[in-house]
Amino acid sequence: MTGLEWATQRGMGALAEKMGIEFTEFSVERAVATMPVEGNTQPVGLLHGGAYVVLGESLGSMAANLHAGPGRLAVGVDINATHTRSATSGFVTGVCTPVHLGRSMTVHEIAVSDEQGRRCSTIRITNLIKSVDA
């Protein structure tokens, strides 16, 4: 089973689905997803900062869980974001790459860009990997 098949089968969760997030590429080394600006804005029409974070956490947590493997669960323990540009229309794309892939911890960076390829937000997420209790 490919990483994208695994992610599609597992699902992203209700929040990511409500926000229109769609995975387009998925592996331990690189995960990519898109999200529409429309429906995820703050009152002045800019993509909400929290929406960037939801996209980043969806990518980073899912990538960490793929790395963790069967019988193990990755859970987020830290996330931060720096927003450097505002998206106002179209779609944004998040590209998630690992900074550290350990046995008990992962760190991923997610670069979110607009349709012109301009970076709008940089998110870093740390996940703790633990065994799933039977």
JSON list of C-alpha atoms in Angstrom, two decimals:
[
{"chain": "A", "resi": 1, "resn": "MET", "atom": "CA", "xyz": [0.00, 0.00, 0.00]},
{"chain": "A", "resi": 2, "resn": "THR", "atom": "CA", "xyz": [1.37, 3.43, -0.91]},
{"chain": "A", "resi": 3, "resn": "GLY", "atom": "CA", "xyz": [1.53, 6.27, 1.61]},
{"chain": "A", "resi": 4, "resn": "LEU", "atom": "CA", "xyz": [-1.26, 8.13, -0.18]},
{"chain": "A", "resi": 5, "resn": "GLU", "atom": "CA", "xyz": [-3.47, 5.01, -0.10]},
{"chain": "A", "resi": 6, "resn": "TRP", "atom": "CA", "xyz": [-2.70, 4.63, 3.63]},
{"chain": "A", "resi": 7, "resn": "ALA", "atom": "CA", "xyz": [-3.60, 8.28, 4.32]},
{"chain": "A", "resi": 8, "resn": "THR", "atom": "CA", "xyz": [-6.79, 8.09, 2.26]},
{"chain": "A", "resi": 9, "resn": "GLN", "atom": "CA", "xyz": [-7.87, 4.89, 4.00]},
{"chain": "A", "resi": 10, "resn": "ARG", "atom": "CA", "xyz": [-7.13, 6.28, 7.46]},
{"chain": "A", "resi": 11, "resn": "GLY", "atom": "CA", "xyz": [-8.85, 9.61, 6.80]},
{"chain": "A", "resi": 12, "resn": "MET", "atom": "CA", "xyz": [-7.84, 13.05, 8.01]},
{"chain": "A", "resi": 13, "resn": "GLY", "atom": "CA", "xyz": [-10.52, 13.62, 10.59]},
{"chain": "A", "resi": 14, "resn": "ALA", "atom": "CA", "xyz": [-13.66, 15.71, 10.65]},
{"chain": "A", "resi": 15, "resn": "LEU", "atom": "CA", "xyz": [-12.00, 19.13, 11.03]},
{"chain": "A", "resi": 16, "resn": "ALA", "atom": "CA", "xyz": [-9.64, 18.69, 8.08]},
{"chain": "A", "resi": 17, "resn": "GLU", "atom": "CA", "xyz": [-12.51, 17.41, 5.96]},
{"chain": "A", "resi": 18, "resn": "LYS", "atom": "CA", "xyz": [-14.71, 20.41, 6.90]},
{"chain": "A", "resi": 19, "resn": "MET", "atom": "CA", "xyz": [-11.89, 22.74, 5.90]},
{"chain": "A", "resi": 20, "resn": "GLY", "atom": "CA", "xyz": [-11.55, 21.09, 2.49]},
{"chain": "A", "resi": 21, "resn": "ILE", "atom": "CA", "xyz": [-8.03, 19.74, 2.97]},
{"chain": "A", "resi": 22, "resn": "GLU", "atom": "CA", "xyz": [-7.02, 17.18, 0.35]},
{"chain": "A", "resi": 23, "resn": "PHE", "atom": "CA", "xyz": [-3.81, 15.14, 0.25]},
{"chain": "A", "resi": 24, "resn": "THR", "atom": "CA", "xyz": [-2.13, 15.04, -3.17]},
{"chain": "A", "resi": 25, "resn": "GLU", "atom": "CA", "xyz": [1.14, 13.31, -2.24]},
{"chain": "A", "resi": 26, "resn": "PHE", "atom": "CA", "xyz": [2.03, 11.31, 0.84]},
{"chain": "A", "resi": 27, "resn": "SER", "atom": "CA", "xyz": [5.15, 9.50, 1.98]},
{"chain": "A", "resi": 28, "resn": "VAL", "atom": "CA", "xyz": [7.46, 9.57, 5.01]},
{"chain": "A", "resi": 29, "resn": "GLU", "atom": "CA", "xyz": [9.82, 11.91, 3.12]},
{"chain": "A", "resi": 30, "resn": "ARG", "atom": "CA", "xyz": [7.23, 14.36, 1.72]},
{"chain": "A", "resi": 31, "resn": "ALA", "atom": "CA", "xyz": [3.54, 14.97, 2.22]},
{"chain": "A", "resi": 32, "resn": "VAL", "atom": "CA", "xyz": [1.54, 17.54, 0.26]},
{"chain": "A", "resi": 33, "resn": "ALA", "atom": "CA", "xyz": [-2.02, 18.80, 0.69]},
{"chain": "A", "resi": 34, "resn": "THR", "atom": "CA", "xyz": [-4.16, 21.66, -0.57]},
{"chain": "A", "resi": 35, "resn": "MET", "atom": "CA", "xyz": [-6.80, 23.74, 1.20]},
{"chain": "A", "resi": 36, "resn": "PRO", "atom": "CA", "xyz": [-9.22, 26.34, -0.19]},
{"chain": "A", "resi": 37, "resn": "VAL", "atom": "CA", "xyz": [-9.04, 29.89, 1.12]},
{"chain": "A", "resi": 38, "resn": "GLU", "atom": "CA", "xyz": [-12.79, 30.34, 0.70]},
{"chain": "A", "resi": 39, "resn": "GLY", "atom": "CA", "xyz": [-14.64, 29.16, 3.81]},
{"chain": "A", "resi": 40, "resn": "ASN", "atom": "CA", "xyz": [-11.47, 29.37, 5.96]},
{"chain": "A", "resi": 41, "resn": "THR", "atom": "CA", "xyz": [-11.09, 33.14, 6.28]},
{"chain": "A", "resi": 42, "resn": "GLN", "atom": "CA", "xyz": [-11.18, 35.61, 9.12]},
{"chain": "A", "resi": 43, "resn": "PRO", "atom": "CA", "xyz": [-13.72, 38.50, 8.99]},
{"chain": "A", "resi": 44, "resn": "VAL", "atom": "CA", "xyz": [-11.51, 40.72, 6.78]},
{"chain": "A", "resi": 45, "resn": "GLY", "atom": "CA", "xyz": [-11.17, 38.06, 4.06]},
{"chain": "A", "resi": 46, "resn": "LEU", "atom": "CA", "xyz": [-7.67, 36.76, 4.82]},
{"chain": "A", "resi": 47, "resn": "LEU", "atom": "CA", "xyz": [-6.99, 33.05, 5.32]},
{"chain": "A", "resi": 48, "resn": "HIS", "atom": "CA", "xyz": [-7.29, 32.53, 9.08]},
{"chain": "A", "resi": 49, "resn": "GLY", "atom": "CA", "xyz": [-3.98, 31.90, 10.86]},
{"chain": "A", "resi": 50, "resn": "GLY", "atom": "CA", "xyz": [-5.54, 28.93, 12.61]},
{"chain": "A", "resi": 51, "resn": "ALA", "atom": "CA", "xyz": [-6.41, 27.42, 9.22]},
{"chain": "A", "resi": 52, "resn": "TYR", "atom": "CA", "xyz": [-2.73, 27.39, 8.31]},
{"chain": "A", "resi": 53, "resn": "VAL", "atom": "CA", "xyz": [-2.03, 25.58, 11.57]},
{"chain": "A", "resi": 54, "resn": "VAL", "atom": "CA", "xyz": [-4.78, 23.00, 10.95]},
{"chain": "A", "resi": 55, "resn": "LEU", "atom": "CA", "xyz": [-3.27, 22.29, 7.53]},
{"chain": "A", "resi": 56, "resn": "GLY", "atom": "CA", "xyz": [0.20, 21.99, 9.05]},
{"chain": "A", "resi": 57, "resn": "GLU", "atom": "CA", "xyz": [-0.89, 19.75, 11.91]},
{"chain": "A", "resi": 58, "resn": "SER", "atom": "CA", "xyz": [-2.92, 17.53, 9.58]},
{"chain": "A", "resi": 59, "resn": "LEU", "atom": "CA", "xyz": [0.14, 16.98, 7.39]},
{"chain": "A", "resi": 60, "resn": "GLY", "atom": "CA", "xyz": [2.72, 16.69, 10.17]},
{"chain": "A", "resi": 61, "resn": "SER", "atom": "CA", "xyz": [0.73, 14.39, 12.42]},
{"chain": "A", "resi": 62, "resn": "MET", "atom": "CA", "xyz": [-0.28, 12.10, 9.59]},
{"chain": "A", "resi": 63, "resn": "ALA", "atom": "CA", "xyz": [3.31, 11.93, 8.30]},
{"chain": "A", "resi": 64, "resn": "ALA", "atom": "CA", "xyz": [4.54, 11.13, 11.83]},
{"chain": "A", "resi": 65, "resn": "ASN", "atom": "CA", "xyz": [1.98, 8.33, 12.12]},
{"chain": "A", "resi": 66, "resn": "LEU", "atom": "CA", "xyz": [3.06, 6.84, 8.80]},
{"chain": "A", "resi": 67, "resn": "HIS", "atom": "CA", "xyz": [6.66, 6.89, 10.07]},
{"chain": "A", "resi": 68, "resn": "ALA", "atom": "CA", "xyz": [5.63, 5.39, 13.45]},
{"chain": "A", "resi": 69, "resn": "GLY", "atom": "CA", "xyz": [4.22, 2.26, 11.82]},
{"chain": "A", "resi": 70, "resn": "PRO", "atom": "CA", "xyz": [1.77, -0.37, 13.04]},
{"chain": "A", "resi": 71, "resn": "GLY", "atom": "CA", "xyz": [1.15, -0.65, 16.78]},
{"chain": "A", "resi": 72, "resn": "ARG", "atom": "CA", "xyz": [2.47, 2.86, 17.43]},
{"chain": "A", "resi": 73, "resn": "LEU", "atom": "CA", "xyz": [0.76, 6.24, 17.60]},
{"chain": "A", "resi": 74, "resn": "ALA", "atom": "CA", "xyz": [2.21, 9.71, 17.01]},
{"chain": "A", "resi": 75, "resn": "VAL", "atom": "CA", "xyz": [0.62, 12.53, 19.01]},
{"chain": "A", "resi": 76, "resn": "GLY", "atom": "CA", "xyz": [1.40, 16.22, 18.71]},
{"chain": "A", "resi": 77, "resn": "VAL", "atom": "CA", "xyz": [3.19, 17.79, 21.67]},
{"chain": "A", "resi": 78, "resn": "ASP", "atom": "CA", "xyz": [4.28, 21.14, 20.20]},
{"chain": "A", "resi": 79, "resn": "ILE", "atom": "CA", "xyz": [3.35, 23.27, 17.21]},
{"chain": "A", "resi": 80, "resn": "ASN", "atom": "CA", "xyz": [4.23, 26.79, 16.14]},
{"chain": "A", "resi": 81, "resn": "ALA", "atom": "CA", "xyz": [3.61, 28.91, 13.08]},
{"chain": "A", "resi": 82, "resn": "THR", "atom": "CA", "xyz": [5.02, 32.06, 11.56]},
{"chain": "A", "resi": 83, "resn": "HIS", "atom": "CA", "xyz": [2.75, 33.75, 9.02]},
{"chain": "A", "resi": 84, "resn": "THR", "atom": "CA", "xyz": [4.62, 35.86, 6.46]},
{"chain": "A", "resi": 85, "resn": "ARG", "atom": "CA", "xyz": [1.98, 36.57, 3.80]},
{"chain": "A", "resi": 86, "resn": "SER", "atom": "CA", "xyz": [-1.80, 36.56, 3.55]},
{"chain": "A", "resi": 87, "resn": "ALA", "atom": "CA", "xyz": [-3.74, 34.42, 1.09]},
{"chain": "A", "resi": 88, "resn": "THR", "atom": "CA", "xyz": [-7.07, 35.93, 0.03]},
{"chain": "A", "resi": 89, "resn": "SER", "atom": "CA", "xyz": [-8.33, 33.60, -2.71]},
{"chain": "A", "resi": 90, "resn": "GLY", "atom": "CA", "xyz": [-7.78, 30.29, -4.45]},
{"chain": "A", "resi": 91, "resn": "PHE", "atom": "CA", "xyz": [-5.94, 27.48, -2.70]},
{"chain": "A", "resi": 92, "resn": "VAL", "atom": "CA", "xyz": [-2.89, 27.16, -0.51]},
{"chain": "A", "resi": 93, "resn": "THR", "atom": "CA", "xyz": [-0.56, 24.17, -0.65]},
{"chain": "A", "resi": 94, "resn": "GLY", "atom": "CA", "xyz": [1.28, 22.71, 2.32]},
{"chain": "A", "resi": 95, "resn": "VAL", "atom": "CA", "xyz": [4.50, 20.77, 1.78]},
{"chain": "A", "resi": 96, "resn": "CYS", "atom": "CA", "xyz": [5.60, 18.74, 4.81]},
{"chain": "A", "resi": 97, "resn": "THR", "atom": "CA", "xyz": [9.17, 17.49, 5.17]},
{"chain": "A", "resi": 98, "resn": "PRO", "atom": "CA", "xyz": [10.85, 15.80, 8.12]},
{"chain": "A", "resi": 99, "resn": "VAL", "atom": "CA", "xyz": [13.46, 17.60, 10.18]},
{"chain": "A", "resi": 100, "resn": "HIS", "atom": "CA", "xyz": [13.93, 14.61, 12.52]},
{"chain": "A", "resi": 101, "resn": "LEU", "atom": "CA", "xyz": [12.53, 11.08, 12.31]},
{"chain": "A", "resi": 102, "resn": "GLY", "atom": "CA", "xyz": [13.36, 9.25, 15.53]},
{"chain": "A", "resi": 103, "resn": "ARG", "atom": "CA", "xyz": [12.06, 6.19, 17.31]},
{"chain": "A", "resi": 104, "resn": "SER", "atom": "CA", "xyz": [10.17, 8.21, 19.93]},
{"chain": "A", "resi": 105, "resn": "MET", "atom": "CA", "xyz": [9.90, 11.70, 18.38]},
{"chain": "A", "resi": 106, "resn": "THR", "atom": "CA", "xyz": [9.46, 13.38, 15.02]},
{"chain": "A", "resi": 107, "resn": "VAL", "atom": "CA", "xyz": [9.80, 17.00, 13.95]},
{"chain": "A", "resi": 108, "resn": "HIS", "atom": "CA", "xyz": [8.33, 18.22, 10.67]},
{"chain": "A", "resi": 109, "resn": "GLU", "atom": "CA", "xyz": [8.36, 21.56, 8.86]},
{"chain": "A", "resi": 110, "resn": "ILE", "atom": "CA", "xyz": [5.39, 22.51, 6.73]},
{"chain": "A", "resi": 111, "resn": "ALA", "atom": "CA", "xyz": [5.77, 25.32, 4.19]},
{"chain": "A", "resi": 112, "resn": "VAL", "atom": "CA", "xyz": [2.42, 26.72, 3.07]},
{"chain": "A", "resi": 113, "resn": "SER", "atom": "CA", "xyz": [2.37, 28.68, -0.20]},
{"chain": "A", "resi": 114, "resn": "ASP", "atom": "CA", "xyz": [-0.27, 30.45, -2.27]},
{"chain": "A", "resi": 115, "resn": "GLU", "atom": "CA", "xyz": [-1.05, 29.70, -5.92]},
{"chain": "A", "resi": 116, "resn": "GLN", "atom": "CA", "xyz": [1.77, 32.01, -7.03]},
{"chain": "A", "resi": 117, "resn": "GLY", "atom": "CA", "xyz": [4.27, 29.93, -5.05]},
{"chain": "A", "resi": 118, "resn": "ARG", "atom": "CA", "xyz": [4.77, 32.62, -2.39]},
{"chain": "A", "resi": 119, "resn": "ARG", "atom": "CA", "xyz": [5.30, 31.27, 1.13]},
{"chain": "A", "resi": 120, "resn": "CYS", "atom": "CA", "xyz": [2.50, 32.37, 3.44]},
{"chain": "A", "resi": 121, "resn": "SER", "atom": "CA", "xyz": [3.25, 30.39, 6.59]},
{"chain": "A", "resi": 122, "resn": "THR", "atom": "CA", "xyz": [5.91, 28.13, 8.06]},
{"chain": "A", "resi": 123, "resn": "ILE", "atom": "CA", "xyz": [4.76, 25.58, 10.64]},
{"chain": "A", "resi": 124, "resn": "ARG", "atom": "CA", "xyz": [6.87, 23.29, 12.80]},
{"chain": "A", "resi": 125, "resn": "ILE", "atom": "CA", "xyz": [5.31, 20.36, 14.64]},
{"chain": "A", "resi": 126, "resn": "THR", "atom": "CA", "xyz": [6.82, 17.90, 17.11]},
{"chain": "A", "resi": 127, "resn": "ASN", "atom": "CA", "xyz": [5.11, 14.53, 17.63]},
{"chain": "A", "resi": 128, "resn": "LEU", "atom": "CA", "xyz": [5.74, 12.00, 20.38]},
{"chain": "A", "resi": 129, "resn": "ILE", "atom": "CA", "xyz": [5.59, 8.37, 19.24]},
{"chain": "A", "resi": 130, "resn": "LYS", "atom": "CA", "xyz": [4.23, 5.84, 21.70]},
{"chain": "A", "resi": 131, "resn": "SER", "atom": "CA", "xyz": [3.06, 2.25, 21.66]},
{"chain": "A", "resi": 132, "resn": "VAL", "atom": "CA", "xyz": [-0.67, 1.71, 21.32]},
{"chain": "A", "resi": 133, "resn": "ASP", "atom": "CA", "xyz": [-2.03, -0.04, 24.42]},
{"chain": "A", "resi": 134, "resn": "ALA", "atom": "CA", "xyz": [-3.89, -3.21, 23.55]}
]
